[in-house]
XYZ file of C-alpha atoms in Angstrom:
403
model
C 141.504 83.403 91.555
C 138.925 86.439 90.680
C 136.066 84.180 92.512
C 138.859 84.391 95.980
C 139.116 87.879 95.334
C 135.314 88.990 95.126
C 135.152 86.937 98.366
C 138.015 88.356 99.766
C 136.837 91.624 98.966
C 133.395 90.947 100.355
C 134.820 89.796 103.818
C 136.459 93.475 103.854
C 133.318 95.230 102.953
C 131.571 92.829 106.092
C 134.186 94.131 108.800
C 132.810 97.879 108.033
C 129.344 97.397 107.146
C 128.800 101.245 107.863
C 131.180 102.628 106.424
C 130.634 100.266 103.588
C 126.817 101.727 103.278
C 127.292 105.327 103.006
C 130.378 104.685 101.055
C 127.824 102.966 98.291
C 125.194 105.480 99.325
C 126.031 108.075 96.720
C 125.651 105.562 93.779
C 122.758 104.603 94.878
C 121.066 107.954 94.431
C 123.037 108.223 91.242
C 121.845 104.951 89.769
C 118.266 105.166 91.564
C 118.519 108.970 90.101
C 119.353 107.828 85.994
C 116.966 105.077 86.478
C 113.432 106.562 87.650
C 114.295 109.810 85.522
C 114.829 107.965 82.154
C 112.126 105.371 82.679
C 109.913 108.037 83.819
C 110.437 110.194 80.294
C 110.342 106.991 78.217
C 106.024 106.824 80.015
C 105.862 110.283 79.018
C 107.399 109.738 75.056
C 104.967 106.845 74.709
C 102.084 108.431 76.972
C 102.294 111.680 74.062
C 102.902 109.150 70.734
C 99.581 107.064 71.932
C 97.642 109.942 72.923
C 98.485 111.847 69.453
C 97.781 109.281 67.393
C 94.544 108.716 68.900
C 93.406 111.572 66.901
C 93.829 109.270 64.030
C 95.818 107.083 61.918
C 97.824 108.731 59.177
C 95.816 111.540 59.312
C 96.378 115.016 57.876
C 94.921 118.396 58.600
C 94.184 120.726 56.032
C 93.518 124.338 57.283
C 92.505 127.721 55.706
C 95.029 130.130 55.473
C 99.066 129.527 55.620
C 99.605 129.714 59.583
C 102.247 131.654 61.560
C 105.186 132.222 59.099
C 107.561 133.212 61.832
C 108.864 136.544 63.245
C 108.041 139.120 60.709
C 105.818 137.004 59.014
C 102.023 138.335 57.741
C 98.877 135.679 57.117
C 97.787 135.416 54.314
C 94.030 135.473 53.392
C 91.882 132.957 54.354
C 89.976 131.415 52.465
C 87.449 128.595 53.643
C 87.272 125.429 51.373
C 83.879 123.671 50.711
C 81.941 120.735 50.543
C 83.235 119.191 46.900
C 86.846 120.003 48.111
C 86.820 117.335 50.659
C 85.248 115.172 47.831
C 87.690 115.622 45.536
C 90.156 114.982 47.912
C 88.513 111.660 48.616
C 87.828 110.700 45.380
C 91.131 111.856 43.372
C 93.661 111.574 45.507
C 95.041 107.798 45.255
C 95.845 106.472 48.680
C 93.224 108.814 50.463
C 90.628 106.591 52.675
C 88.437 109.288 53.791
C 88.190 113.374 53.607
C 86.186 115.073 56.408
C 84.691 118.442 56.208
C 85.009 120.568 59.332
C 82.879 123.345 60.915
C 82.957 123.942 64.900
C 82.225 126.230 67.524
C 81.715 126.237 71.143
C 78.130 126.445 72.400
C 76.202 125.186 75.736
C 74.486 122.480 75.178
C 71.078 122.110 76.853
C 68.831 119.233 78.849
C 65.962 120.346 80.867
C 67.379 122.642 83.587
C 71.156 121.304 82.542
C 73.657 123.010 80.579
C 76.820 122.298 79.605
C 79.684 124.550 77.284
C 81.300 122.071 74.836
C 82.549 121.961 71.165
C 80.442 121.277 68.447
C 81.143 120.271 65.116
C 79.569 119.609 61.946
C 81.085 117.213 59.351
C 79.847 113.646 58.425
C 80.639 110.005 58.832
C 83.881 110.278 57.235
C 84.925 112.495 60.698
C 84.641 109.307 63.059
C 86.413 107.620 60.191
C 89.373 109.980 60.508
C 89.486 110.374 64.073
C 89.499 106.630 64.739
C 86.543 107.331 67.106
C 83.568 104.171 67.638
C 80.174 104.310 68.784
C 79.511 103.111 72.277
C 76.087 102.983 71.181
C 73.560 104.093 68.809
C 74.055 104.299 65.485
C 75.705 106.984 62.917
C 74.041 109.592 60.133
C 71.921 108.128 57.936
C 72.112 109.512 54.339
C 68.942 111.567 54.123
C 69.953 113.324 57.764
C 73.253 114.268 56.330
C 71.782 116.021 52.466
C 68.773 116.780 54.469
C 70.432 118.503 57.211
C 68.435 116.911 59.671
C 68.732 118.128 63.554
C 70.231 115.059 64.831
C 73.666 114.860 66.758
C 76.127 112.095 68.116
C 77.364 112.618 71.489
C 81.013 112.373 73.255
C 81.003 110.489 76.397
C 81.761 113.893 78.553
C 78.739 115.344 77.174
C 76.473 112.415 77.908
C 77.939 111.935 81.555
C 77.348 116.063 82.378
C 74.082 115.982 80.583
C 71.886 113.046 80.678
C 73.631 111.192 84.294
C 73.375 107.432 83.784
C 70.270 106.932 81.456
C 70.638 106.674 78.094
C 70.482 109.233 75.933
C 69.658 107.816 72.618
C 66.418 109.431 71.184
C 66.492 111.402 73.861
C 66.240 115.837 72.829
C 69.611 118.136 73.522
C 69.120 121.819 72.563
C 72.354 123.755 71.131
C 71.374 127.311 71.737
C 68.059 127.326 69.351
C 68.977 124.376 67.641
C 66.777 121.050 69.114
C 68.448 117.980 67.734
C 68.141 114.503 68.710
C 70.462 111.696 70.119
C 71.184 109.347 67.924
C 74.683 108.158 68.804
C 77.342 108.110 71.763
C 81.117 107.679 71.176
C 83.291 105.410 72.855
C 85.705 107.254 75.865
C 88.829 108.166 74.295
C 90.205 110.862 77.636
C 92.533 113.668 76.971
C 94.605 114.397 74.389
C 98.774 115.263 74.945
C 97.511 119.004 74.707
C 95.414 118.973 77.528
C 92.117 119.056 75.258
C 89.129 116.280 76.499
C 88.097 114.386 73.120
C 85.164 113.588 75.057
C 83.399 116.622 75.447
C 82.149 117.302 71.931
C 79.095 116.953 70.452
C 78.988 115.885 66.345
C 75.833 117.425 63.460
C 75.613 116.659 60.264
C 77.556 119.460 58.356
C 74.384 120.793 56.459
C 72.886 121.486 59.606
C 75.543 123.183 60.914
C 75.923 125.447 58.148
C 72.202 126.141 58.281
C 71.115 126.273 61.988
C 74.128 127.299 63.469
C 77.028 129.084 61.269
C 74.338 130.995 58.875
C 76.815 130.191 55.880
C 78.317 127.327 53.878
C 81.821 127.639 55.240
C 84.215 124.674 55.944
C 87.070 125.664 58.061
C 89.381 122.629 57.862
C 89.364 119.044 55.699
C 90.903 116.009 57.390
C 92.336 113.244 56.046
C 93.497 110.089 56.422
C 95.636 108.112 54.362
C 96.084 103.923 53.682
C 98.569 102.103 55.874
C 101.572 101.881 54.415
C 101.023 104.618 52.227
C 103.368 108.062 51.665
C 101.800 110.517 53.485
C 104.673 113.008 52.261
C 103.127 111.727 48.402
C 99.657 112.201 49.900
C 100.012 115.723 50.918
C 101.935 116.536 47.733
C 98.774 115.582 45.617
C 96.301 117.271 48.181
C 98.129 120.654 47.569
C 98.399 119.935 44.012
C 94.855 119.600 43.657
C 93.714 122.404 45.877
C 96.233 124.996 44.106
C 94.344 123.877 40.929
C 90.704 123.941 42.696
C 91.353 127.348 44.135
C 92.721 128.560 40.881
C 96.523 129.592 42.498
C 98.938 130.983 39.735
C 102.184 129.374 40.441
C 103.876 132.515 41.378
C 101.574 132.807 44.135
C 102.049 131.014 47.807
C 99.305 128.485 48.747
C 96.484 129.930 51.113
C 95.934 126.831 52.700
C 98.492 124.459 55.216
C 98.741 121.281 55.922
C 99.754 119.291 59.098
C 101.330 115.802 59.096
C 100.343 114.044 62.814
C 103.228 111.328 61.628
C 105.522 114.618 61.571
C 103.725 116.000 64.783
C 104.273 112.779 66.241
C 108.147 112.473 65.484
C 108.790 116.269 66.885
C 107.336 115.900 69.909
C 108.592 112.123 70.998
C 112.251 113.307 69.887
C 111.738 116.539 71.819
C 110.941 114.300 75.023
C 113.945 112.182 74.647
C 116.254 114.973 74.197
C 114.738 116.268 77.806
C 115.210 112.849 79.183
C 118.839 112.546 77.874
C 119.642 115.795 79.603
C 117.084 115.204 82.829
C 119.634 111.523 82.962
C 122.826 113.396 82.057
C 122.569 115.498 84.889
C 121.375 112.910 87.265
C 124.911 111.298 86.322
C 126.460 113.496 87.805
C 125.664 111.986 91.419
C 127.230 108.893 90.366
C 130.927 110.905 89.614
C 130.047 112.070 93.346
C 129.319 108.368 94.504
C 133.083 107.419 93.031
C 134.732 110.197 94.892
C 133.066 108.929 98.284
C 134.488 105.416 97.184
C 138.027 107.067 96.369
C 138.116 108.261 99.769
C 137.472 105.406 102.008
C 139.754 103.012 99.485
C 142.389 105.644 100.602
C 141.625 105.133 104.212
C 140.861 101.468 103.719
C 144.392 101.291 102.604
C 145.944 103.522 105.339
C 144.118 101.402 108.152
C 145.469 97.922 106.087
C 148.891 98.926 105.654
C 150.612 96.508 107.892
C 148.780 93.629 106.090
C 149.593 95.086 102.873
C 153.729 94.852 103.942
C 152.835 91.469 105.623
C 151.606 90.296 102.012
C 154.430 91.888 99.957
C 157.093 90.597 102.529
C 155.989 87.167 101.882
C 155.922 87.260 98.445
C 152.791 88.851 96.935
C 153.422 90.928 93.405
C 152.451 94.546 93.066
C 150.136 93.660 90.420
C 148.107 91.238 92.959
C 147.519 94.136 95.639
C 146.375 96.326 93.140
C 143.929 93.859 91.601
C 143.074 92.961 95.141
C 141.732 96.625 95.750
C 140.298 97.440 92.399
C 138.387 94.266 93.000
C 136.939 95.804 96.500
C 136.302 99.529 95.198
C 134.119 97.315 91.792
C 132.414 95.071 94.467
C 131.089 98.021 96.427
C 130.317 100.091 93.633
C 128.693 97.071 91.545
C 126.320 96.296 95.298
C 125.367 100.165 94.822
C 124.773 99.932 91.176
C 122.287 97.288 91.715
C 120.442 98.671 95.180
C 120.461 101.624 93.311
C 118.779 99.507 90.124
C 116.019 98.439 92.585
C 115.189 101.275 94.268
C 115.121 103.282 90.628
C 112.698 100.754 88.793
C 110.652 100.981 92.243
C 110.356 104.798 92.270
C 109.553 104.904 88.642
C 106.913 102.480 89.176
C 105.477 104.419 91.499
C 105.825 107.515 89.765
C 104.064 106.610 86.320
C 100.814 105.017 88.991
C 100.776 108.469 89.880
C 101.323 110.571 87.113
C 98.685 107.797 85.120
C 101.503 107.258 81.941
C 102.891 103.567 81.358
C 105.891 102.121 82.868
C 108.056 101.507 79.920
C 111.015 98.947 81.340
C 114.500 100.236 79.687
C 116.512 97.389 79.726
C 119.428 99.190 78.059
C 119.498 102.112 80.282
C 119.704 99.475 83.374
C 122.334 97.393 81.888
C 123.941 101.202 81.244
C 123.622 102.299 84.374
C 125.580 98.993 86.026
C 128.081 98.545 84.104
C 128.437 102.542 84.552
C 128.294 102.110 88.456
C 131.390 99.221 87.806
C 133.508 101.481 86.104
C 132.822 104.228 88.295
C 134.474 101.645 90.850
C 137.648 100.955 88.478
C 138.370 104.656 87.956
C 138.208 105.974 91.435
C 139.366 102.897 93.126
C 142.436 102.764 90.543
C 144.525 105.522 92.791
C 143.979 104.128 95.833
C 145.177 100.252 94.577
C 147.957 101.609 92.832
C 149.324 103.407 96.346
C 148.450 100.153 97.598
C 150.001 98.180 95.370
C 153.923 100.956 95.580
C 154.147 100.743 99.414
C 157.424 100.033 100.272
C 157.244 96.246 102.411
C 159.892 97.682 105.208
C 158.320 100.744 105.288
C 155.012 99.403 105.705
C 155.585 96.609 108.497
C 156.788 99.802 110.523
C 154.029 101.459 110.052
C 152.069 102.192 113.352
């Protein structure tokens, strides 16, 4: 019986195949709409969780100083941390793999008549450690270089591409302002980070030879951290405050000077802020489908004006009520349903072609597809239900007279 109706309902759609198409058109730019825009936000979510934790695996950021404290709010003093802090984080704190020391600035790095600005740092091993970076080639600080404070540097792939062209750079001089240090290492690509910030265009120095030949002092501006998998960062950064309130010698009734960021916190924030914006970028794109019903409302209502003599002809000869309204809900489904899925293809085709061009992944949604069809059905059962159900009341006599 329902497989005679869907064909019945088909043959009808056939006779106006016009009609029939922008009748469907508006739910396929509502489907097509819900489609690219959610698929498109899920390549963004994933494009900003991959790209943050690039900058390392469970890692932490401890910074001088307390941060912005809101409106109204004052910093407090900062206070840099040193060497033997980031040792005793490492070698304390249970859980802790590695504790970098951090000093940067920017400078222009220099190779025969080139010059380049970029960011250099000085830390040790433990940085590449925490940053999940790997040498392309070369090799990293050898122990004497990094007590020594030997002029020797490891290179992002920016620096070596704007610098040094397509030879290779290892052993090879680059001058930072009056510092000459030599090449002994190049980092794998790693591109730009979700803030906009290129991870390759940095240049890395033992920290001792920072503090010596560059910042004139034995600051250490931040420590990073990273943690074991499967460990509590939340316990983590407990015992890393712990120990730096007792380090620094902070009275309890005093606030630390120091902060700490969480990336697995960073990471959470910013992937639930982009769903939220897809929800409501999808939510409003909806709102063409309601549209798309009210186009099918309309030409079930002159479907059934033009098929009123058939409709008497049918209830004359016996046909319930019930059967001519299921006969019409079953035609306003079918073309909704043939919308939803045009609508299905043309959406997982634009979004395609949107995340080749923006350069973030196509995620496939299969829930928000299956979502949006079934949507696109009912759509068809709500504003096709008025039109059936005058369909479905017409009076047989007064409809065979109709003219």
């Amino acid at each position: 019986m329902w497989w005679n109706m869907i064909l019945l309902a088909s043959r009808e759609i056939r006779r106006n195949v016009l009609r029939s198409s922008l009748t469907v058109l508006g739910i396929i730019i509502g489907v097509a709409a819900v489609i690219t825009m959610v698929t498109l936000g899920d390549g963004v979510t994933a494009q900003v969780a991959t790209e943050i934790s690039s900058l390392g695996a469970n890692l932490l950021q401890v910074h001088q100083g307390q941060g912005f404290r809101g409106p109204g709010g004052t910093r407090s003093a900062e206070r840099p941390f040193d060497l033997k802090d980031a040792a005793a984080i490492e070698e304390e704190i249970r859980g802790v793999i590695a504790a970098a020391p951090v000093a940067s600035r920017s400078l222009q790095a220099i190779v025969a008549n080139d010059n380049w600005s970029t960011t250099v740092t000085g830390s040790t091993n433990a940085f590449l450690i925490v940053r999940n970076w790997t040498l392309e080639s070369g090799r990293l600080f050898n122990e004497s270089e990094l007590r020594g404070g030997k002029p020797v540097c490891i290179i992002g792939s920016m620096v070596r591409e704007k610098l040094f062209g397509p030879q290779n750079p290892i052993g090879s001089s680059l001058r930072l302002e009056k510092l000459s240090c030599r090449v002994v290492g190049v980092l794998k690509a790693k591109g730009q980070s979700s803030t906009g910030m290129d991870q390759d265009d940095f240049v890395l120095i033992p920290l001792r030879t920072f503090q010596r030949r560059i910042a004139g002092n034995q600051d250490v501006s931040a420590i990073l951290v990273t943690a074991q998998e499967g460990v509590s960062t939340e316990k983590v950064q407990s015992d890393i405050e712990r120990l730096l309130r007792e380090r620094r010698r902070i009275s309890l009734e005093d606030e630390d000077d120091f902060h700490l960021h969480d990336m697995k916190e960073i990471i959470s924030t910013m992937t639930s802020t982009t769903r939220m914006l897809t929800a409501l970028v999808g939510a409003v794109a909806a709102i063409s489908l309601l549209v798309g019903g009210i186009g099918i409302m309309n030409i079930m209502l002159v479907s059934v004006t033009e098929r009123t003599r058939e409709i008497g002809t049918r209830l004359a000869i016996g046909a319930l009520e019930r059967e001519v309204m299921i006969q019409f809900l079953v035609e306003a489904v079918v073309l909704s349903s043939f919308g939803g899925l045009i609508g299905i293809i043309l959406g997982l085709s634009a979004a395609a072609g949107g995340a080749h061009f923006l350069k973030i992944p196509f995620v496939f949604n299969g829930g928000i597809v299956t979502i949006a069809f079934i949507f696109s059905g009912l759509v068809g059962i709500v504003f096709g239900y008025f039109p059936a159900r005058k369909a479905a009341r017409l009076n047989p006599i007064d409809a065979l007279r109709y003219e």
